[in-house]
PDB file of C-alpha atoms in Angstrom:
ATOM      1  CA  MET A   1     187.267 161.570 130.449  1.00  0.00           C
ATOM      2  CA  LYS A   2     185.811 162.846 127.257  1.00  0.00           C
ATOM      3  CA  LEU A   3     186.233 159.207 125.819  1.00  0.00           C
ATOM      4  CA  SER A   4     183.736 158.335 128.591  1.00  0.00           C
ATOM      5  CA  LEU A   5     181.163 161.137 128.312  1.00  0.00           C
ATOM      6  CA  PHE A   6     180.958 160.603 124.634  1.00  0.00           C
ATOM      7  CA  LEU A   7     180.271 156.758 124.777  1.00  0.00           C
ATOM      8  CA  ALA A   8     178.043 157.906 127.863  1.00  0.00           C
ATOM      9  CA  PHE A   9     175.799 160.143 125.408  1.00  0.00           C
ATOM     10  CA  LEU A  10     175.811 157.331 122.880  1.00  0.00           C
ATOM     11  CA  ILE A  11     174.711 154.418 125.182  1.00  0.00           C
ATOM     12  CA  ASN A  12     171.764 156.928 126.578  1.00  0.00           C
ATOM     13  CA  LEU A  13     171.398 157.291 122.825  1.00  0.00           C
ATOM     14  CA  ILE A  14     170.516 154.236 122.127  1.00  0.00           C
ATOM     15  CA  PHE A  15     168.541 153.311 125.595  1.00  0.00           C
ATOM     16  CA  MET A  16     166.176 157.261 124.814  1.00  0.00           C
ATOM     17  CA  GLY A  17     164.852 155.428 121.364  1.00  0.00           C
ATOM     18  CA  HIS A  18     163.979 152.404 122.513  1.00  0.00           C
ATOM     19  CA  VAL A  19     162.468 153.834 126.104  1.00  0.00           C
ATOM     20  CA  MET A  20     160.869 156.482 123.321  1.00  0.00           C
ATOM     21  CA  ALA A  21     159.484 153.286 121.361  1.00  0.00           C
ATOM     22  CA  TYR A  22     157.065 152.317 124.772  1.00  0.00           C
ATOM     23  CA  ASP A  23     153.765 152.930 124.683  1.00  0.00           C
ATOM     24  CA  GLU A  24     152.785 156.235 127.155  1.00  0.00           C
ATOM     25  CA  PRO A  25     148.856 156.790 128.271  1.00  0.00           C
ATOM     26  CA  GLN A  26     147.186 158.370 125.297  1.00  0.00           C
ATOM     27  CA  TYR A  27     146.021 162.217 125.673  1.00  0.00           C
ATOM     28  CA  LYS A  28     145.107 165.382 124.199  1.00  0.00           C
ATOM     29  CA  VAL A  29     147.267 168.762 124.659  1.00  0.00           C
ATOM     30  CA  LEU A  30     144.820 171.108 125.308  1.00  0.00           C
ATOM     31  CA  TYR A  31     146.346 174.370 126.587  1.00  0.00           C
ATOM     32  CA  SER A  32     149.980 174.685 126.601  1.00  0.00           C
ATOM     33  CA  SER A  33     152.165 177.686 128.058  1.00  0.00           C
ATOM     34  CA  GLN A  34     156.026 177.366 128.350  1.00  0.00           C
ATOM     35  CA  ASN A  35     156.329 173.919 130.122  1.00  0.00           C
ATOM     36  CA  ILE A  36     153.073 173.182 131.422  1.00  0.00           C
ATOM     37  CA  GLU A  37     150.410 171.657 129.410  1.00  0.00           C
ATOM     38  CA  ILE A  38     146.431 170.537 130.848  1.00  0.00           C
ATOM     39  CA  ARG A  39     146.074 167.442 129.438  1.00  0.00           C
ATOM     40  CA  GLN A  40     142.921 164.990 128.609  1.00  0.00           C
ATOM     41  CA  TYR A  41     143.383 161.414 129.090  1.00  0.00           C
ATOM     42  CA  ALA A  42     141.475 158.726 127.898  1.00  0.00           C
ATOM     43  CA  PRO A  43     140.210 155.555 129.706  1.00  0.00           C
ATOM     44  CA  MET A  44     143.173 153.481 130.755  1.00  0.00           C
ATOM     45  CA  LEU A  45     143.840 150.148 132.362  1.00  0.00           C
ATOM     46  CA  ILE A  46     146.554 150.958 135.019  1.00  0.00           C
ATOM     47  CA  ALA A  47     148.500 147.759 137.827  1.00  0.00           C
ATOM     48  CA  GLN A  48     149.061 149.460 140.542  1.00  0.00           C
ATOM     49  CA  VAL A  49     150.888 149.039 144.659  1.00  0.00           C
ATOM     50  CA  TYR A  50     150.710 150.900 147.670  1.00  0.00           C
ATOM     51  CA  VAL A  51     153.936 150.906 149.997  1.00  0.00           C
ATOM     52  CA  ASP A  52     155.507 152.488 152.499  1.00  0.00           C
ATOM     53  CA  GLY A  53     158.759 154.610 152.622  1.00  0.00           C
ATOM     54  CA  ASP A  54     159.941 157.647 151.461  1.00  0.00           C
ATOM     55  CA  MET A  55     159.889 158.986 148.405  1.00  0.00           C
ATOM     56  CA  ASP A  56     162.801 156.695 146.683  1.00  0.00           C
ATOM     57  CA  GLU A  57     162.418 153.934 148.806  1.00  0.00           C
ATOM     58  CA  ALA A  58     158.717 153.248 147.618  1.00  0.00           C
ATOM     59  CA  SER A  59     159.698 153.952 144.107  1.00  0.00           C
ATOM     60  CA  ASN A  60     162.243 151.012 144.265  1.00  0.00           C
ATOM     61  CA  LYS A  61     159.654 148.822 145.929  1.00  0.00           C
ATOM     62  CA  GLY A  62     156.728 149.395 143.644  1.00  0.00           C
ATOM     63  CA  PHE A  63     158.961 149.369 140.510  1.00  0.00           C
ATOM     64  CA  ARG A  64     159.679 145.585 141.092  1.00  0.00           C
ATOM     65  CA  LEU A  65     156.789 144.168 142.393  1.00  0.00           C
ATOM     66  CA  ILE A  66     154.675 145.679 139.048  1.00  0.00           C
ATOM     67  CA  ALA A  67     157.822 144.778 136.853  1.00  0.00           C
ATOM     68  CA  SER A  68     157.717 141.235 138.739  1.00  0.00           C
ATOM     69  CA  TYR A  69     153.746 141.046 137.829  1.00  0.00           C
ATOM     70  CA  ILE A  70     154.333 142.173 133.799  1.00  0.00           C
ATOM     71  CA  PHE A  71     157.737 140.636 133.315  1.00  0.00           C
ATOM     72  CA  GLY A  72     155.754 136.725 134.241  1.00  0.00           C
ATOM     73  CA  ASN A  73     154.526 136.930 137.874  1.00  0.00           C
ATOM     74  CA  ASN A  74     151.104 136.279 136.416  1.00  0.00           C
ATOM     75  CA  GLN A  75     148.153 133.729 135.197  1.00  0.00           C
ATOM     76  CA  SER A  76     147.258 134.222 131.284  1.00  0.00           C
ATOM     77  CA  VAL A  77     143.739 134.094 130.602  1.00  0.00           C
ATOM     78  CA  THR A  78     144.637 132.768 127.130  1.00  0.00           C
ATOM     79  CA  GLN A  79     147.419 130.595 127.787  1.00  0.00           C
ATOM     80  CA  SER A  80     148.989 128.059 130.687  1.00  0.00           C
ATOM     81  CA  ASP A  81     151.932 129.149 130.991  1.00  0.00           C
ATOM     82  CA  PRO A  82     152.730 133.546 132.285  1.00  0.00           C
ATOM     83  CA  GLU A  83     152.478 136.196 129.798  1.00  0.00           C
ATOM     84  CA  LYS A  84     154.991 139.127 129.144  1.00  0.00           C
ATOM     85  CA  ILE A  85     153.059 142.024 129.492  1.00  0.00           C
ATOM     86  CA  ALA A  86     155.050 144.837 127.419  1.00  0.00           C
ATOM     87  CA  MET A  87     156.733 147.856 129.023  1.00  0.00           C
ATOM     88  CA  THR A  88     155.532 150.769 128.836  1.00  0.00           C
ATOM     89  CA  THR A  89     155.831 154.589 130.506  1.00  0.00           C
ATOM     90  CA  PRO A  90     155.931 156.630 132.387  1.00  0.00           C
ATOM     91  CA  VAL A  91     155.768 154.938 136.214  1.00  0.00           C
ATOM     92  CA  THR A  92     153.916 157.265 138.018  1.00  0.00           C
ATOM     93  CA  ILE A  93     153.826 157.978 142.143  1.00  0.00           C
ATOM     94  CA  GLU A  94     151.899 159.493 144.078  1.00  0.00           C
ATOM     95  CA  PRO A  95     152.001 160.004 147.901  1.00  0.00           C
ATOM     96  CA  GLN A  96     148.865 158.485 149.766  1.00  0.00           C
ATOM     97  CA  ALA A  97     146.652 159.522 153.269  1.00  0.00           C
ATOM     98  CA  GLU A  98     147.515 157.127 156.059  1.00  0.00           C
ATOM     99  CA  LYS A  99     143.945 154.729 155.379  1.00  0.00           C
ATOM    100  CA  ILE A 100     144.142 153.726 151.937  1.00  0.00           C
ATOM    101  CA  PRO A 101     140.099 153.942 150.530  1.00  0.00           C
ATOM    102  CA  MET A 102     139.202 150.433 149.496  1.00  0.00           C
ATOM    103  CA  THR A 103     136.997 151.664 146.860  1.00  0.00           C
ATOM    104  CA  ALA A 104     138.193 152.422 143.894  1.00  0.00           C
ATOM    105  CA  PRO A 105     138.233 155.149 141.644  1.00  0.00           C
ATOM    106  CA  VAL A 106     138.838 157.319 144.765  1.00  0.00           C
ATOM    107  CA  ALA A 107     139.643 161.110 144.036  1.00  0.00           C
ATOM    108  CA  ILE A 108     142.125 161.856 146.616  1.00  0.00           C
ATOM    109  CA  GLU A 109     141.938 165.608 148.195  1.00  0.00           C
ATOM    110  CA  PRO A 110     144.850 167.463 147.473  1.00  0.00           C
ATOM    111  CA  GLN A 111     147.368 167.759 150.211  1.00  0.00           C
ATOM    112  CA  SER A 112     148.450 171.176 152.120  1.00  0.00           C
ATOM    113  CA  GLN A 113     151.646 173.262 150.918  1.00  0.00           C
ATOM    114  CA  GLU A 114     153.082 171.728 153.763  1.00  0.00           C
ATOM    115  CA  GLY A 115     152.207 167.915 153.513  1.00  0.00           C
ATOM    116  CA  ASN A 116     154.093 167.734 150.396  1.00  0.00           C
ATOM    117  CA  LEU A 117     154.715 164.926 147.743  1.00  0.00           C
ATOM    118  CA  VAL A 118     158.284 163.995 149.309  1.00  0.00           C
ATOM    119  CA  SER A 119     158.140 163.973 152.490  1.00  0.00           C
ATOM    120  CA  SER A 120     155.434 161.180 152.588  1.00  0.00           C
ATOM    121  CA  GLN A 121     155.425 157.644 154.283  1.00  0.00           C
ATOM    122  CA  LYS A 122     152.788 156.240 152.070  1.00  0.00           C
ATOM    123  CA  TRP A 123     152.441 155.690 148.178  1.00  0.00           C
ATOM    124  CA  ARG A 124     150.655 154.761 145.206  1.00  0.00           C
ATOM    125  CA  VAL A 125     152.771 153.750 142.512  1.00  0.00           C
ATOM    126  CA  HIS A 126     151.441 152.331 138.760  1.00  0.00           C
ATOM    127  CA  PHE A 127     152.091 151.382 135.653  1.00  0.00           C
ATOM    128  CA  VAL A 128     149.557 152.494 132.671  1.00  0.00           C
ATOM    129  CA  MET A 129     148.770 148.657 130.785  1.00  0.00           C
ATOM    130  CA  PRO A 130     149.172 148.566 127.307  1.00  0.00           C
ATOM    131  CA  SER A 131     146.027 149.781 125.531  1.00  0.00           C
ATOM    132  CA  GLN A 132     145.362 146.162 123.623  1.00  0.00           C
ATOM    133  CA  TYR A 133     144.675 145.123 127.654  1.00  0.00           C
ATOM    134  CA  THR A 134     141.111 145.077 129.113  1.00  0.00           C
ATOM    135  CA  LEU A 135     140.106 143.835 132.836  1.00  0.00           C
ATOM    136  CA  ALA A 136     139.223 140.874 130.897  1.00  0.00           C
ATOM    137  CA  ASN A 137     141.847 139.467 128.658  1.00  0.00           C
ATOM    138  CA  ILE A 138     144.786 140.792 131.301  1.00  0.00           C
ATOM    139  CA  PRO A 139     147.359 138.616 133.054  1.00  0.00           C
ATOM    140  CA  LYS A 140     145.538 138.162 136.430  1.00  0.00           C
ATOM    141  CA  PRO A 141     148.676 138.624 139.106  1.00  0.00           C
ATOM    142  CA  LYS A 142     149.666 136.471 141.067  1.00  0.00           C
ATOM    143  CA  ASP A 143     150.828 138.773 143.744  1.00  0.00           C
ATOM    144  CA  SER A 144     147.952 140.079 145.687  1.00  0.00           C
ATOM    145  CA  SER A 145     149.062 143.466 146.388  1.00  0.00           C
ATOM    146  CA  VAL A 146     149.159 144.133 142.364  1.00  0.00           C
ATOM    147  CA  GLN A 147     146.184 145.725 141.895  1.00  0.00           C
ATOM    148  CA  LEU A 148     144.449 146.398 138.287  1.00  0.00           C
ATOM    149  CA  LYS A 149     142.158 149.004 137.574  1.00  0.00           C
ATOM    150  CA  GLU A 150     140.125 151.140 135.117  1.00  0.00           C
ATOM    151  CA  LEU A 151     140.496 154.146 134.983  1.00  0.00           C
ATOM    152  CA  PRO A 152     138.252 156.997 133.278  1.00  0.00           C
ATOM    153  CA  GLU A 153     138.396 159.908 131.063  1.00  0.00           C
ATOM    154  CA  GLN A 154     140.536 162.244 133.159  1.00  0.00           C
ATOM    155  CA  TYR A 155     142.290 165.753 133.155  1.00  0.00           C
ATOM    156  CA  PHE A 156     145.886 166.887 134.023  1.00  0.00           C
ATOM    157  CA  VAL A 157     147.730 169.590 134.432  1.00  0.00           C
ATOM    158  CA  ALA A 158     151.360 168.181 133.975  1.00  0.00           C
ATOM    159  CA  LEU A 159     154.845 170.211 134.787  1.00  0.00           C
ATOM    160  CA  GLN A 160     157.911 168.510 132.491  1.00  0.00           C
ATOM    161  CA  TYR A 161     161.647 169.096 133.379  1.00  0.00           C
ATOM    162  CA  SER A 162     164.755 167.247 133.158  1.00  0.00           C
ATOM    163  CA  GLY A 163     167.230 166.530 135.663  1.00  0.00           C
ATOM    164  CA  PHE A 164     167.763 164.475 138.763  1.00  0.00           C
ATOM    165  CA  ASN A 165     164.874 164.322 140.674  1.00  0.00           C
ATOM    166  CA  THR A 166     165.855 165.644 144.289  1.00  0.00           C
ATOM    167  CA  ALA A 167     163.394 166.129 147.242  1.00  0.00           C
ATOM    168  CA  GLY A 168     164.179 169.932 146.917  1.00  0.00           C
ATOM    169  CA  LYS A 169     163.435 170.338 143.195  1.00  0.00           C
ATOM    170  CA  VAL A 170     160.387 167.701 143.444  1.00  0.00           C
ATOM    171  CA  GLN A 171     158.347 169.774 145.986  1.00  0.00           C
ATOM    172  CA  GLN A 172     159.501 173.015 144.390  1.00  0.00           C
ATOM    173  CA  ARG A 173     158.290 172.183 140.747  1.00  0.00           C
ATOM    174  CA  SER A 174     154.981 170.616 142.712  1.00  0.00           C
ATOM    175  CA  HIS A 175     154.507 174.199 144.383  1.00  0.00           C
ATOM    176  CA  GLU A 176     154.841 175.816 140.928  1.00  0.00           C
ATOM    177  CA  LEU A 177     152.685 173.834 139.541  1.00  0.00           C
ATOM    178  CA  GLN A 178     149.954 174.166 142.245  1.00  0.00           C
ATOM    179  CA  ALA A 179     150.724 178.067 141.893  1.00  0.00           C
ATOM    180  CA  TRP A 180     150.100 178.279 138.258  1.00  0.00           C
ATOM    181  CA  SER A 181     146.654 175.718 138.158  1.00  0.00           C
ATOM    182  CA  LYS A 182     145.466 178.053 141.305  1.00  0.00           C
ATOM    183  CA  ASP A 183     146.147 181.462 139.267  1.00  0.00           C
ATOM    184  CA  GLN A 184     144.544 179.991 136.507  1.00  0.00           C
ATOM    185  CA  GLY A 185     141.467 179.561 138.350  1.00  0.00           C
ATOM    186  CA  LEU A 186     142.002 175.466 137.706  1.00  0.00           C
ATOM    187  CA  THR A 187     139.801 172.953 140.741  1.00  0.00           C
ATOM    188  CA  ILE A 188     142.863 170.886 141.726  1.00  0.00           C
ATOM    189  CA  ARG A 189     141.619 167.351 142.799  1.00  0.00           C
ATOM    190  CA  SER A 190     144.435 165.566 143.822  1.00  0.00           C
ATOM    191  CA  THR A 191     147.745 165.646 145.240  1.00  0.00           C
ATOM    192  CA  ALA A 192     150.855 166.019 142.710  1.00  0.00           C
ATOM    193  CA  GLN A 193     152.302 162.819 141.098  1.00  0.00           C
ATOM    194  CA  LEU A 194     155.530 162.401 139.690  1.00  0.00           C
ATOM    195  CA  ALA A 195     155.754 160.740 136.880  1.00  0.00           C
ATOM    196  CA  ARG A 196     158.914 159.227 135.421  1.00  0.00           C
ATOM    197  CA  TYR A 197     159.873 158.126 131.586  1.00  0.00           C
ATOM    198  CA  ASN A 198     163.559 157.120 131.717  1.00  0.00           C
ATOM    199  CA  PRO A 199     165.439 153.931 133.142  1.00  0.00           C
ATOM    200  CA  PRO A 200     167.758 155.230 135.957  1.00  0.00           C
ATOM    201  CA  TRP A 201     171.079 155.352 134.016  1.00  0.00           C
ATOM    202  CA  THR A 202     169.991 157.767 131.612  1.00  0.00           C
ATOM    203  CA  LEU A 203     172.107 161.392 131.663  1.00  0.00           C
ATOM    204  CA  PRO A 204     170.399 163.842 133.608  1.00  0.00           C
ATOM    205  CA  MET A 205     169.976 166.269 130.290  1.00  0.00           C
ATOM    206  CA  PHE A 206     168.097 163.313 128.803  1.00  0.00           C
ATOM    207  CA  ARG A 207     165.247 163.201 131.827  1.00  0.00           C
ATOM    208  CA  ARG A 208     161.619 163.646 130.754  1.00  0.00           C
ATOM    209  CA  ASN A 209     159.931 164.281 134.350  1.00  0.00           C
ATOM    210  CA  GLU A 210     156.388 165.335 134.913  1.00  0.00           C
ATOM    211  CA  ILE A 211     154.576 166.386 137.932  1.00  0.00           C
ATOM    212  CA  LEU A 212     150.936 165.925 137.011  1.00  0.00           C
ATOM    213  CA  MET A 213     147.808 167.105 139.115  1.00  0.00           C
ATOM    214  CA  GLU A 214     144.103 165.683 138.574  1.00  0.00           C
ATOM    215  CA  ILE A 215     141.955 169.015 137.842  1.00  0.00           C
ATOM    216  CA  ALA A 216     138.315 169.158 137.125  1.00  0.00           C
ATOM    217  CA  LYS A 217     137.173 169.851 133.433  1.00  0.00           C
ATOM    218  CA  PRO A 218     138.835 172.840 132.782  1.00  0.00           C
ATOM    219  CA  ASP A 219     136.949 176.055 131.125  1.00  0.00           C
ATOM    220  CA  LEU A 220     139.470 177.046 128.639  1.00  0.00           C
ATOM    221  CA  SER A 221     137.854 179.911 127.486  1.00  0.00           C
ATOM    222  CA  LYS A 222     138.185 181.753 131.011  1.00  0.00           C
ATOM    223  CA  MET A 223     142.475 180.308 130.482  1.00  0.00           C
ATOM    224  CA  LYS A 224     145.037 183.008 130.828  1.00  0.00           C
ATOM    225  CA  SER A 225     146.888 183.756 127.563  1.00  0.00           C
ATOM    226  CA  ALA A 226     150.896 182.099 127.618  1.00  0.00           C
ATOM    227  CA  GLU A 227     153.298 185.026 128.429  1.00  0.00           C
TER     228      GLU A 227
END
């Protein structure tokens, strides 16, 4: 038993090193308090899909669709063969209203405490594309459900935690971040998003998860001091 745990530990260290080498969205930390940060994200290009189901079903569906695109189900703009796009982290999932707006980008209004991250049946799943790509040079998806979208500079509040993402934990962390944001006087512009940085075989203590909410540009001079 101890040997199995030790081997699992070593395997996770190897995969963690590989995952940590993946590109992540570029951002600047403007404020931090324990496990919560206010971030300024640089403009980015994402690949996104809208899928139905509960949180786990939607995550799996969305991941498969976008993974298929980045692993070659695309039309390169520079060569005749499909092009493989480097994997990035995190994989992000966000609940959607029943009617999906057709314009983009769209700021989605926050839901009530009862309309929560884990009970939705309609979701947006997205990957951030490597920074060398633009809409002009990135391979085009062959699957019409995969959409490419440019996002402008944005501000987010993020809460980081480890472990498995049970429905109860995700809901608890979402409420925690929402309460903290309101206490700090931040203007929330979106529903909560769940961002996962690790492959599914990662041991719980090594997992990096985040709850993120888009906010209006914060006035840092009015922030309360970290306790």
